[in-house]
Structures are given as C-alpha cells and as structure tokens.
mmCIF file of C-alpha atoms in Angstrom:
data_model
loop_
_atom_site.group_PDB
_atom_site.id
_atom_site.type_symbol
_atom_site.label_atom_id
_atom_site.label_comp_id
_atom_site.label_asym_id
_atom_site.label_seq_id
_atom_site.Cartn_x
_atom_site.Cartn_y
_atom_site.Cartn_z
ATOM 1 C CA UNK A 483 -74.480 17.816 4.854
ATOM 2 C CA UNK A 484 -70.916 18.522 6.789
ATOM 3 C CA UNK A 485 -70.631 17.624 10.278
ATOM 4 C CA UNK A 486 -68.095 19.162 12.544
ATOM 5 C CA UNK A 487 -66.316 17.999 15.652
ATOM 6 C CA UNK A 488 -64.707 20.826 17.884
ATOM 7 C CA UNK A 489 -61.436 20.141 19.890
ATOM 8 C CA UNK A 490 -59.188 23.290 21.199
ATOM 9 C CA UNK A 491 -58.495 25.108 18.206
ATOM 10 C CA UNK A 492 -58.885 22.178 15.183
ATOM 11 C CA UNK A 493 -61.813 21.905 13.586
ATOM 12 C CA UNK A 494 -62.443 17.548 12.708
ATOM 13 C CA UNK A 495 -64.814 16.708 9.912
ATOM 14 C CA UNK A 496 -66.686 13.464 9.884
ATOM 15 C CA UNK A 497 -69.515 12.367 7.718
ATOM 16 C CA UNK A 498 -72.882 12.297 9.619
ATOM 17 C CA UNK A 499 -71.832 13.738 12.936
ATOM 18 C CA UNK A 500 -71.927 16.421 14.823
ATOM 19 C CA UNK A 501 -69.854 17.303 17.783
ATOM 20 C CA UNK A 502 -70.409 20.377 20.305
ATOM 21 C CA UNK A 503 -72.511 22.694 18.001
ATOM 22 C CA UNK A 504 -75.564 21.698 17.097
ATOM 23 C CA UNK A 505 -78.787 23.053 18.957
ATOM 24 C CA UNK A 506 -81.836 21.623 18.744
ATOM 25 C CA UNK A 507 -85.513 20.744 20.231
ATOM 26 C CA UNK A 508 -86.894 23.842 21.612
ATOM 27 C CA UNK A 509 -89.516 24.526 23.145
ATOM 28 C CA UNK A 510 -90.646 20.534 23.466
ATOM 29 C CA UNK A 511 -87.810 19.885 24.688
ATOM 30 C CA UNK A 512 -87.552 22.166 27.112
ATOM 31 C CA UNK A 513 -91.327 21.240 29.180
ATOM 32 C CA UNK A 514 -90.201 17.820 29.036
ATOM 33 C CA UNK A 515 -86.523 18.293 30.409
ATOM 34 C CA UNK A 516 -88.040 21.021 33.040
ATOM 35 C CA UNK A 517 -90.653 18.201 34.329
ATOM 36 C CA UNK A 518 -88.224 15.259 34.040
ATOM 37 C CA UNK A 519 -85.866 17.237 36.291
ATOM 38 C CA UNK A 520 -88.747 18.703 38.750
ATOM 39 C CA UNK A 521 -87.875 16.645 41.520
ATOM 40 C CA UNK A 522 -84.406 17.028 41.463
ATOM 41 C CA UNK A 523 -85.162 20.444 42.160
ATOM 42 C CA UNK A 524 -85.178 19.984 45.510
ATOM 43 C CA UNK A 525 -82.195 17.614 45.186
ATOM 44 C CA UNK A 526 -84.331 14.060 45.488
ATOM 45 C CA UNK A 527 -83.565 11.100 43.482
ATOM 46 C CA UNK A 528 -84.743 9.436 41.595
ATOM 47 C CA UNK A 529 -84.351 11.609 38.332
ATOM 48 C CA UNK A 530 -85.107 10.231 34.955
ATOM 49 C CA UNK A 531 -84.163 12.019 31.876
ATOM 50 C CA UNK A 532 -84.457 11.613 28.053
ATOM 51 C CA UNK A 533 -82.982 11.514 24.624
ATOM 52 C CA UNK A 534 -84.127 12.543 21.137
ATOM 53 C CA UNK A 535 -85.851 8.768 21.008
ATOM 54 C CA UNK A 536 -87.776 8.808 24.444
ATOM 55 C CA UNK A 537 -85.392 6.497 26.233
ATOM 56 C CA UNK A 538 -84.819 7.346 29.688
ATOM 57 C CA UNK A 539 -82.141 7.049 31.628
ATOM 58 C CA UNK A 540 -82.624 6.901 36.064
ATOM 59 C CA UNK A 541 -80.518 7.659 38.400
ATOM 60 C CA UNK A 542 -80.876 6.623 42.195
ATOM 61 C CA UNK A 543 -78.040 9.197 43.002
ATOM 62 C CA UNK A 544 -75.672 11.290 41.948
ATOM 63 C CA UNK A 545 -72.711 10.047 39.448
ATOM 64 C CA UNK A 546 -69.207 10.363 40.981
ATOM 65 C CA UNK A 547 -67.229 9.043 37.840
ATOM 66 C CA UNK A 548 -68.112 11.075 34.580
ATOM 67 C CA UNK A 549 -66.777 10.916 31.194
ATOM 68 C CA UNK A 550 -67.958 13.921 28.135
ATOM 69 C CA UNK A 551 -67.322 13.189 24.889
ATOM 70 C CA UNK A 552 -66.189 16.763 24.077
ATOM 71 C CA UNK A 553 -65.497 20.331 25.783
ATOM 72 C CA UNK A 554 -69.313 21.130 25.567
ATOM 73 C CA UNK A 555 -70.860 18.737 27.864
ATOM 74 C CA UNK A 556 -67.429 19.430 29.909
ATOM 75 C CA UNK A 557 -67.800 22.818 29.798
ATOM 76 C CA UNK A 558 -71.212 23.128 31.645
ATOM 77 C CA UNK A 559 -70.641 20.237 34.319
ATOM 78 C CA UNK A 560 -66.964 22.716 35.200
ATOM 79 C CA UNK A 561 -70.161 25.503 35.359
ATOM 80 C CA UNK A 562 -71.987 23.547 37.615
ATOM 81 C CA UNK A 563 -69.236 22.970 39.874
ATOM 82 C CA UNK A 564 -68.796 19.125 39.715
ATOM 83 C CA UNK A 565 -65.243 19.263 37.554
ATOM 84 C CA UNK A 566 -63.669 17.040 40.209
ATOM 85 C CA UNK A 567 -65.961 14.066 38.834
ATOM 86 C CA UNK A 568 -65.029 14.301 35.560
ATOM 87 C CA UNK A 569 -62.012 11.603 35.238
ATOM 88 C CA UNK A 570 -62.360 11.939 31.298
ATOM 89 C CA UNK A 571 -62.994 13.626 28.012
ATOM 90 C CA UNK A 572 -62.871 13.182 24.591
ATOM 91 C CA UNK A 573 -62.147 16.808 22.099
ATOM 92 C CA UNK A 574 -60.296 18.839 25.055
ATOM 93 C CA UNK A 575 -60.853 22.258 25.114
ATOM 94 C CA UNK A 576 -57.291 24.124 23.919
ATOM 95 C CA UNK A 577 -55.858 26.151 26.249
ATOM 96 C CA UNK A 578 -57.440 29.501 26.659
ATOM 97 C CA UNK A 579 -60.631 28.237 25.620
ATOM 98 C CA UNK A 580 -62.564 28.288 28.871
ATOM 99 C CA UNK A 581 -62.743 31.655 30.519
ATOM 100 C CA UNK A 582 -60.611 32.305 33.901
ATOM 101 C CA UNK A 583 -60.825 29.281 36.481
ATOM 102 C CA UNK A 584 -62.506 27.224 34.113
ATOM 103 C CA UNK A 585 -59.691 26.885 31.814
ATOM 104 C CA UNK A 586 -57.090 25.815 34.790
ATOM 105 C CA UNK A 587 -59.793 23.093 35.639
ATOM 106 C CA UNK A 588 -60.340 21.716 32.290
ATOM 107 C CA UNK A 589 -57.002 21.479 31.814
ATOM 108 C CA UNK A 590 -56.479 19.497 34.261
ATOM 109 C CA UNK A 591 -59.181 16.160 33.319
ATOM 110 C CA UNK A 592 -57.388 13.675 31.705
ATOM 111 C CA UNK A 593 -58.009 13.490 28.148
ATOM 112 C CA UNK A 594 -58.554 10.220 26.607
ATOM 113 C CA UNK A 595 -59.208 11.184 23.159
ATOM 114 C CA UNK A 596 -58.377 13.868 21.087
ATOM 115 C CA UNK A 597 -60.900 13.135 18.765
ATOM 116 C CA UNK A 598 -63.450 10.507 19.819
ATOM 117 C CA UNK A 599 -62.827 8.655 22.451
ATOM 118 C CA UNK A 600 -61.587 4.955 21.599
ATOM 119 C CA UNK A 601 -64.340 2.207 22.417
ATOM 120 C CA UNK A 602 -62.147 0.199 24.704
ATOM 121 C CA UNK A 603 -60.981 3.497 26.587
ATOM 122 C CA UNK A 604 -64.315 4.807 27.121
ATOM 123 C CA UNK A 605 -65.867 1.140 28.187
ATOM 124 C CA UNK A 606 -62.560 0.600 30.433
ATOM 125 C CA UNK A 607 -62.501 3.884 32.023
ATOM 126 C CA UNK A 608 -63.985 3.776 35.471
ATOM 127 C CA UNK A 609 -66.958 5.863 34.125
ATOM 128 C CA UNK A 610 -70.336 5.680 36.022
ATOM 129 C CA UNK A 611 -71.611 8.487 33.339
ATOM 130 C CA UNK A 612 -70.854 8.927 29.984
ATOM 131 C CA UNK A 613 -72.283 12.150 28.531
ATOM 132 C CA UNK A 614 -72.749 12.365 24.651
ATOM 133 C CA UNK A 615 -72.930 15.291 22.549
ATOM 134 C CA UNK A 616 -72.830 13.111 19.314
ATOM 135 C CA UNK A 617 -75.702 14.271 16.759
ATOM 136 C CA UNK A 618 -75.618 10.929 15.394
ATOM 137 C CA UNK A 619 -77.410 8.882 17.899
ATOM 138 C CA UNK A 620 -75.969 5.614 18.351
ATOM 139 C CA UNK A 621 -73.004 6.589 16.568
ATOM 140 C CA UNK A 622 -69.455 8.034 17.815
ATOM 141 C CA UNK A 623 -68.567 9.028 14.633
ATOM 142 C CA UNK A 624 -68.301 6.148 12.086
ATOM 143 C CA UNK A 625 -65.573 7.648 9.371
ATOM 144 C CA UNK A 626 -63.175 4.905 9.981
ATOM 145 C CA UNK A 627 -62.648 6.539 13.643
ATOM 146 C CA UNK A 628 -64.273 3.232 15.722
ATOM 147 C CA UNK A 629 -67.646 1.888 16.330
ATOM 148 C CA UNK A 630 -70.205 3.226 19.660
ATOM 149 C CA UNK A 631 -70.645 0.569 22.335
ATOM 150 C CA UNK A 632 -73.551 -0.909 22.143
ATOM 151 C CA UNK A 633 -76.148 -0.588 24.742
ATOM 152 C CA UNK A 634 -75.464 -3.649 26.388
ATOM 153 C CA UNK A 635 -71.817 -2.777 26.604
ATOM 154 C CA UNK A 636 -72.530 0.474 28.372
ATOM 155 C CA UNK A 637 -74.665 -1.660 30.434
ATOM 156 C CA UNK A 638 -72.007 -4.514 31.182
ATOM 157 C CA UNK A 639 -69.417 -1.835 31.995
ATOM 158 C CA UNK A 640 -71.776 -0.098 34.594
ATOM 159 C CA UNK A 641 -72.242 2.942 33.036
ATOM 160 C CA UNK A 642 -75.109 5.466 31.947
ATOM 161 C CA UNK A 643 -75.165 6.779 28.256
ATOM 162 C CA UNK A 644 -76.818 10.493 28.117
ATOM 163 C CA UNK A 645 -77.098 12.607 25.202
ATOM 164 C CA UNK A 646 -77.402 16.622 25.118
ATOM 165 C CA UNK A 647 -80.385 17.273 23.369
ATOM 166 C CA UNK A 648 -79.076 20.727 22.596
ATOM 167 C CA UNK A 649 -76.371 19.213 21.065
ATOM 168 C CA UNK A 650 -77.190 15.459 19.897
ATOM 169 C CA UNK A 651 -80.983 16.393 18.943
ATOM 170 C CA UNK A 652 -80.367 18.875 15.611
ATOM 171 C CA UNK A 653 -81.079 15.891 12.869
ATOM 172 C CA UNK A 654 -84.046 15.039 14.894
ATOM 173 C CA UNK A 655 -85.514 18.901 15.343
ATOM 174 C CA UNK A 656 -88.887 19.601 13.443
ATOM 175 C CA UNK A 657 -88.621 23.136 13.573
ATOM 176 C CA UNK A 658 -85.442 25.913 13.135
ATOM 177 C CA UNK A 659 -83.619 26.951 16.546
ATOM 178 C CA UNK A 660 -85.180 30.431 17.711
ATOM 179 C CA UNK A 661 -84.393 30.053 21.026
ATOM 180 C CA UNK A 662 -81.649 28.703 23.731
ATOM 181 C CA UNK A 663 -84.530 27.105 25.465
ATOM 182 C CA UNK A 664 -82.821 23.146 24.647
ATOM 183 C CA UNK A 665 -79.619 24.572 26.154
ATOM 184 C CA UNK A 666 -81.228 25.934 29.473
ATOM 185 C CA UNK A 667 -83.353 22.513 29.660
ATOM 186 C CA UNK A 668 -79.302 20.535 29.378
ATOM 187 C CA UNK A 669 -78.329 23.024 32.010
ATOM 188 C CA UNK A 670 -81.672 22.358 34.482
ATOM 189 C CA UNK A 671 -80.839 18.104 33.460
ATOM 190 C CA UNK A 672 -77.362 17.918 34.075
ATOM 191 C CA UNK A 673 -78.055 19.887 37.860
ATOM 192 C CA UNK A 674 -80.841 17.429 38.453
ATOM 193 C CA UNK A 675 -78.465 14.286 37.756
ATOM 194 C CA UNK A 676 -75.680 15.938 39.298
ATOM 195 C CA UNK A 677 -77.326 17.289 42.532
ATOM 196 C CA UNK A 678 -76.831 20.889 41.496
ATOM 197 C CA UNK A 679 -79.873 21.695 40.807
ATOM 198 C CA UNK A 680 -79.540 25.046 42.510
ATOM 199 C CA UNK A 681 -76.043 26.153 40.924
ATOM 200 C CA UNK A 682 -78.199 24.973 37.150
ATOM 201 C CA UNK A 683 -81.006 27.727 38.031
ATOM 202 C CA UNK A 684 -78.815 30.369 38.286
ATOM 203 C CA UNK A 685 -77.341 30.237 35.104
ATOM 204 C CA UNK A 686 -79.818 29.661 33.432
ATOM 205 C CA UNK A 687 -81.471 32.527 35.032
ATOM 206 C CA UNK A 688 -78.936 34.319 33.889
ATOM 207 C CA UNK A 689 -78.923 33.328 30.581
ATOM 208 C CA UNK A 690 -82.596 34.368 30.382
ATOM 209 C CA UNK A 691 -81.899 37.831 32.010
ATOM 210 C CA UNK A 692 -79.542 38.492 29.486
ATOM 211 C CA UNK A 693 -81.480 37.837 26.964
ATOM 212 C CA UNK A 694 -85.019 38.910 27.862
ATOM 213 C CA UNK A 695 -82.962 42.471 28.169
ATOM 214 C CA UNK A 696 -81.817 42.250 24.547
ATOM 215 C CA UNK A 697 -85.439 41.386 23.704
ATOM 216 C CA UNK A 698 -86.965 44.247 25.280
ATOM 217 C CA UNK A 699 -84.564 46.428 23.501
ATOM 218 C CA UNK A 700 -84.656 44.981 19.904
ATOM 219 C CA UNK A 701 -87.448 42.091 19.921
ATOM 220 C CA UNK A 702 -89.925 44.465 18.793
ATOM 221 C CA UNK A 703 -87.874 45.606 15.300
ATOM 222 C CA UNK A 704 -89.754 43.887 12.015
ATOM 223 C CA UNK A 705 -88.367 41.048 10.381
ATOM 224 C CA UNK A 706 -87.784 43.531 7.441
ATOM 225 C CA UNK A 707 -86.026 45.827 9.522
ATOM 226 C CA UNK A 708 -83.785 43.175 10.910
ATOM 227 C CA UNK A 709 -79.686 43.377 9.476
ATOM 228 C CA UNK A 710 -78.570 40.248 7.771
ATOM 229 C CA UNK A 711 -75.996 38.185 9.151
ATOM 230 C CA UNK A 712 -73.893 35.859 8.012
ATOM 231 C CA UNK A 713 -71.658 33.567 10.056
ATOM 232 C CA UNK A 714 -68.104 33.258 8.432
ATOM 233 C CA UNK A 715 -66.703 29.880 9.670
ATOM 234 C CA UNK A 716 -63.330 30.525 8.891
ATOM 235 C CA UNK A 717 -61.194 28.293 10.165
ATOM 236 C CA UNK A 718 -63.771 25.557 8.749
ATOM 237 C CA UNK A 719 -62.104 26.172 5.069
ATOM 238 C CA UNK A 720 -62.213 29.049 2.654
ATOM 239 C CA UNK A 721 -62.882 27.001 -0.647
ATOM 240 C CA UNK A 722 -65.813 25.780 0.129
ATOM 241 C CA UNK A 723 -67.530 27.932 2.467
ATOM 242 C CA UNK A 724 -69.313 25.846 5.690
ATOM 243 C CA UNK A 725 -72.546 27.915 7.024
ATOM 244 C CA UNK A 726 -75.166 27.818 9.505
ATOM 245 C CA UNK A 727 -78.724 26.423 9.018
ATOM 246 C CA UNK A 728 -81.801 26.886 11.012
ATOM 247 C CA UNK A 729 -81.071 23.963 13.370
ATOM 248 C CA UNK A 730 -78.233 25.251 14.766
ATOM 249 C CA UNK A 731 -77.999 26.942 18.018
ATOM 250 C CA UNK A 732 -76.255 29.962 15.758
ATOM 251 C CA UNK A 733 -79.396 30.515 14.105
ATOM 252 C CA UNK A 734 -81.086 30.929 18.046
ATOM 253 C CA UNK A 735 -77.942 33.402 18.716
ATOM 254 C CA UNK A 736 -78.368 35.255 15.148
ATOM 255 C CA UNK A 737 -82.112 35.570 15.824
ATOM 256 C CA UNK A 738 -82.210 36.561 19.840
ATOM 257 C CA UNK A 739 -80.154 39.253 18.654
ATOM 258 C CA UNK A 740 -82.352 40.757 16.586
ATOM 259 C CA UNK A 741 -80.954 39.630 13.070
ATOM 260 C CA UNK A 742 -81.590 37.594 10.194
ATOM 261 C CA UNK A 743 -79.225 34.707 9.612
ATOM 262 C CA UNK A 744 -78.873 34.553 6.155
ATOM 263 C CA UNK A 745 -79.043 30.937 5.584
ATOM 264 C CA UNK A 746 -82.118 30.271 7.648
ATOM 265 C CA UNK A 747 -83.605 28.942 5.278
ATOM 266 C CA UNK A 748 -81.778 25.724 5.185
ATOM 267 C CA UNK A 749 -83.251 22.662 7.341
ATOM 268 C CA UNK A 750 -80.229 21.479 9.053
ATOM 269 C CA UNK A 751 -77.340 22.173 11.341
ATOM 270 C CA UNK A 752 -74.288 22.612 8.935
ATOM 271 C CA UNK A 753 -74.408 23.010 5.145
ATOM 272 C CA UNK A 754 -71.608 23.829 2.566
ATOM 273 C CA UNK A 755 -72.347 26.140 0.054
ATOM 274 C CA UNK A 756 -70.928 27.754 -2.929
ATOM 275 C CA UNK A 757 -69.321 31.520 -2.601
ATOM 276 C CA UNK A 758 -71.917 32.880 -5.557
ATOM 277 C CA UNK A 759 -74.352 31.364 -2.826
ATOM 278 C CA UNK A 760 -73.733 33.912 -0.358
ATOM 279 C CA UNK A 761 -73.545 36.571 -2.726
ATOM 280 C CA UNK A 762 -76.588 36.249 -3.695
ATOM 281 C CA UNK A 763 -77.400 36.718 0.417
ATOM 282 C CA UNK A 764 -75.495 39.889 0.335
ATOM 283 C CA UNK A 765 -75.164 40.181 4.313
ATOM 284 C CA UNK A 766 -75.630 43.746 6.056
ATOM 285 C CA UNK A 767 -72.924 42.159 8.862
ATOM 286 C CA UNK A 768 -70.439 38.999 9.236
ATOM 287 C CA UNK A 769 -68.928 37.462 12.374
ATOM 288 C CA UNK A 770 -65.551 36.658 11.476
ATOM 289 C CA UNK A 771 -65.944 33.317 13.025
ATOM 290 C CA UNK A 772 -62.483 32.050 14.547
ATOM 291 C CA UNK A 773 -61.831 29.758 16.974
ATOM 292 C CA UNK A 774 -60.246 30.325 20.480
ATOM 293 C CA UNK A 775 -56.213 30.167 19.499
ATOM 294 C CA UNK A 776 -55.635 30.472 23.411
ATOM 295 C CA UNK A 777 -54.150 34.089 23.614
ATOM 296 C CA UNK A 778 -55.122 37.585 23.190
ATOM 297 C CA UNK A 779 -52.703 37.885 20.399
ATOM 298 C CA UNK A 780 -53.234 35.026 18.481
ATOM 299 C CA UNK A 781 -56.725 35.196 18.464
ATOM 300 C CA UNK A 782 -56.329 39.034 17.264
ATOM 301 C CA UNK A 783 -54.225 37.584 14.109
ATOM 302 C CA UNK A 784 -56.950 35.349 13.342
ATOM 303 C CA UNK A 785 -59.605 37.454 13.299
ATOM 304 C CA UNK A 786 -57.203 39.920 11.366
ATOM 305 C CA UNK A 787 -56.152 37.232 8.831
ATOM 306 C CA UNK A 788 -60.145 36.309 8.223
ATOM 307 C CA UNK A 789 -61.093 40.002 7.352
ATOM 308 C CA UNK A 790 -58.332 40.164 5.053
ATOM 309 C CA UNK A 791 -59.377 36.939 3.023
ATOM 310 C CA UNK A 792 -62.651 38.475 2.661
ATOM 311 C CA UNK A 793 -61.245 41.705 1.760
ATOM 312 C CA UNK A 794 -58.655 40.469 -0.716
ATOM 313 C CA UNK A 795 -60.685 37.464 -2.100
ATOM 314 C CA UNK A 796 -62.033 38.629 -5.642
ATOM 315 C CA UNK A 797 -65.436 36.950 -4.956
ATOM 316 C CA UNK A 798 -66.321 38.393 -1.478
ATOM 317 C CA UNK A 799 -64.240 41.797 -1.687
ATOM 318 C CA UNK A 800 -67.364 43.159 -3.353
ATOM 319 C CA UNK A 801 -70.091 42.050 -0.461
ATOM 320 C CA UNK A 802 -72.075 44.925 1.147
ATOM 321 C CA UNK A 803 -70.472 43.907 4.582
ATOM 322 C CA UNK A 804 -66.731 43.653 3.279
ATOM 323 C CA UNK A 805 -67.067 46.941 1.459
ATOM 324 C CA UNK A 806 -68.554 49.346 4.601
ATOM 325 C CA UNK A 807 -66.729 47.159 6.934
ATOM 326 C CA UNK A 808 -69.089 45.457 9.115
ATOM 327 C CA UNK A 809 -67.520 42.734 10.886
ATOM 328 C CA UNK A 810 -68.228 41.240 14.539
ATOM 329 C CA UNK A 811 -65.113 39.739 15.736
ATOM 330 C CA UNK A 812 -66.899 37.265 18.162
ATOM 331 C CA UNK A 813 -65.438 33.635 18.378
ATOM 332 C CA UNK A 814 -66.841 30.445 17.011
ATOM 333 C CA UNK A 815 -67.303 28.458 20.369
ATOM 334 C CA UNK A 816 -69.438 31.000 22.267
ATOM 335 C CA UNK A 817 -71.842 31.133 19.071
ATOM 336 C CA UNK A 818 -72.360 27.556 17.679
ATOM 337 C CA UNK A 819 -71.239 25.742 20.910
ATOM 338 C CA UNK A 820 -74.646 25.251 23.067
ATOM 339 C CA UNK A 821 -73.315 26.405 26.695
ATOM 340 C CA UNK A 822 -73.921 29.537 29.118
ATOM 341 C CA UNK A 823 -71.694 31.657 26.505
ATOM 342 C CA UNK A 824 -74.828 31.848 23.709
ATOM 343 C CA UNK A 825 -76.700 34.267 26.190
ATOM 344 C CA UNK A 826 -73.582 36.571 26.120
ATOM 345 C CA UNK A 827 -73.269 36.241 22.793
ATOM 346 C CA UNK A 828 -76.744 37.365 21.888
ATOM 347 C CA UNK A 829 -75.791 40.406 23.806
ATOM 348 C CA UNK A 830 -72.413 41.156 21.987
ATOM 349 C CA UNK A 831 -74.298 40.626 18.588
ATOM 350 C CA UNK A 832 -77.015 43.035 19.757
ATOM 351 C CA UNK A 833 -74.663 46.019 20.782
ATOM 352 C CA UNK A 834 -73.136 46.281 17.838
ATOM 353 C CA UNK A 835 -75.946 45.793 15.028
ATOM 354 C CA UNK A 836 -78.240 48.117 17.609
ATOM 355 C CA UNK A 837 -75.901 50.945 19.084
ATOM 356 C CA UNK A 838 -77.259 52.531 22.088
ATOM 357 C CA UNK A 839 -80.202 50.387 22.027
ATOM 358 C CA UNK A 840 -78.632 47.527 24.227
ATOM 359 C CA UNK A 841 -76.549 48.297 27.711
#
C-alpha cells in the first residue's frame, strides 16, 4: 500500500504513512468523540479525548502553544479561530491553498518542516500541543526521514501528543468510510480542547446541512442506478496510477454524493493499481484530481493538462468517461483532505452527476 503526505502543491511518498487524507472510524468514532467532548460544550475543563488505541489525553485548560504536523489539522484550528496559537507546522499549505483569510493566516505560522517536522524541532519548539495527523501511530514517517519522540519525550518536553482520528485512524478502521461523521467528531474535539466549542458546532452544522440536502435529493437513487466514479490522482504519477479505497474520506465524498467509487472495494486508504485495472472499472465520471497550484490560472492548466493525458494516453483514451467527456474538475485537497471542504465537495460532485436535482 502507498502512503501520501500533502504539502502545498507536492505530493511526498513514504512507506507506511499517511499524511492529511485518510478518513477513518465512523460512526464509533463519532459517539465516543461527541461524549468525550460533552462537557466542553459548555466550555468546562477538564476534557479528555482519544486516539485509535484508547489512550486519552486531559486537558485542565486550553493550549496556548500548538504545533500540526500538516495543513489539515492546521487548516481546521485557522476554522476555529485559534490561528494565533499555532507557533508551528510541519507540510505548509502552498499559497492559494486555503480559501480567502485563511490563506493570509496560514501563511503566516512559521513552518518548521516542509516535510515532517525534525524530532529535535518539534521537542524544542515551545509547543504545549502537538497535533498529529500521521496514519502510522507512533510513527512520523520512518523512510529515512527521522524517528517520533517517544512518549516520554513528549512528556519531558511538556507537551500533549493528539492524533486526528479522521486522519491518523484509516489502518485501524473496520469498516469503509460512508460518512464524514470522524471529521465532524475532529471538528467537535479540537473546539472542546481549544475552548471553541461553539465556533466547532457551527461548522459542523454546516457540514451536515449541506449534506443532509444532497441526501434528500439523491440518497434515495439505487446502488445500481448510482454513476461510477473514479478519482484520477494526477499529480500522484501517471505510470502507475494511485486510487482511492474504501477507507478513505474520498470514498465518504464519492458516496454522500450519490456515486459509486469505483475502487470501493479495496480495504484501505491508498492503493496503486495497474491502468488495465481501471479499465476493467470503466467509470461513468472522473475527477481530474489536481492539487491547489495557488492561482486561478495555474490550477486551470492543470486540470487542462490531466484531461489531455487521459485523452491522448492510448490506454485510457478509450474509457467511457474520456470518450463522452465526463470530467469533474474539483481539486484533490477538498476531496481526500478530511476538513470542512468534504461537505462542499459532496455538493459539487452531486450537481454535476444529478443536474437539477441538487441547488
């Protein structure tokens, strides 16, 4: 299995981790984030919450100091409105990633890693919080690119280790990703350790609006009436093509939507496949899948450039999508990044594979 690490518009493979992308746990997770965070929702502390093992982390108040391993977990703290206590990230969002206000914000934390962040940086930063989106727990991505603290070194440099489990929790999911309900329970955490518990329940209530209006507009259409979809990771490689299992919070996107992801029916976040592999999958529609290149323009030429490979390639020129020219030019981050965008997603995905069924 490929793993995939996101920073601005570079795409890092690493062997056994995955970094801003994966979604994962569900409903489970979801009841126990939503009663871990309970009391936080009237802004009290204590507020325990838990990773993918069942170890819980407390806090007696609010962090002031936090470090995220990668735009993701950055991303939804900026949401949240507490981007003046980030001091730190590792895999900075490029320029243009972020929509509006939340790109000038992001772009102003310090970065201390463009990749993962260094052991010694991370342990010597200041850091009161350290927010992982790593799928490999325990690990910060192996490959040669430095070993995790430990523990006890969190511990001895005063700081709390946290994990998305929306992100960090795909390898340990028992079931495929139907839902964004592991993203809203991250959102509903992150406000009850933060202290925004009140700014968390509005997006996510506005996630679920979003989508509960998609649902009531396509949720009803039979599995064999649903288009298939495939997600074309582009700027992942073209030799080898990269796709999207059933434990990624794609597959949740693809399905809320009102589609069938074609390669569902792999257990897993990230797979690569052979070409004949999705020819034999055939898709009714493919998201040109290209990643944020920080303008207008240059996102327009990527997009352009990844319908033309398909079109000119000899072994996907001849797909049922290619050849009636049914492409979704949505970008990568907003569909396999877990984060407020997946709800607006679903919607995009919706309008076009149900015209004049979704406003």
């Amino acid at each position: 299995m490929r793993s995939r690490v996101w920073g601005g518009t570079a795409a890092v493979v690493m062997g056994g981790l995955l970094v801003a992308g994966c979604g994962g746990g569900g409903k489970d997770t979801a009841d126990g984030n939503a009663k871990q965070a309970g009391k936080a929702a009237s802004g009290g502390y204590p507020v325990s919450v838990t990773d993918c093992t069942g170890a819980k982390t407390t806090f007696s108040s609010a962090p002031k100091r936090i470090v995220t391993s990668n735009a993701s977990s950055l991303e939804l703290l900026l949401r949240l409105g507490v981007g003046d206590q980030v001091i730190g990230t590792g895999f900075p969002p490029g320029k243009g990633t972020l929509p509006g206000a939340l790109d000038a914000q992001a772009q102003k934390v310090k970065v201390l890693g463009q990749t993962v962040i260094p052991k010694e940086k991370l342990l010597g930063s200041g850091a009161d919080l350290y927010i992982d989106t790593f799928a490999s727990m325990g690990s910060m991505g192996g490959g040669g690119m430095g070993d995790a603290p430990t523990a006890e070194e969190f511990q001895a440099a005063g700081i709390k280790h946290i994990y998305l489990k929306s992100t960090a929790c795909a390898a340990q999911s028992k079931r495929p990703v139907t839902d964004l309900s592991a993203v809203e329970a991250d959102i509903t955490s992150l406000g009850a350790v933060t202290g925004t518990s009140a700014q968390a329940q509005k997006l996510v209530a506005g996630m679920k609006e979003k989508v509960a209006a998609v649902q009531k507009a396509v949720g009803g259409t039979a599995e064999s009436k649903r288009p298939t979809y495939f997600f074309f990771d582009y700027d992942a490689g073209t030799k080898q093509p990269s796709v999207t299992c059933n434990r990624q919070v794609a597959n949740a996107v693809i399905t809320l939507a009102g589609a069938r992801n074609v390669f569902a029916d792999c257990d897993g976040d990230y797979k690569q496949v052979g070409w004949e592999d999705v020819i034999a999958k055939n898709p009714d529609w493919i998201q040109l899948g290209v990643r944020n290149r920080g303008s207008e323009a240059a996102d327009k030429k990527a997009f352009d450039e990844a319908e033309q490979w398909l079109k000119s390639n000899p072994a996907t020129k001849g797909l049922k999508a290619v050849e009636e020219g049914h492409y979704l030019r949505i970008g990568s981050e907003q569909t396999t990044i877990a984060g407020v965008d997946n709800a607006d997603t679903v919607e995009e995905i919706a309008r076009t594979l149900y015209p004049g069924k979704v406003a």
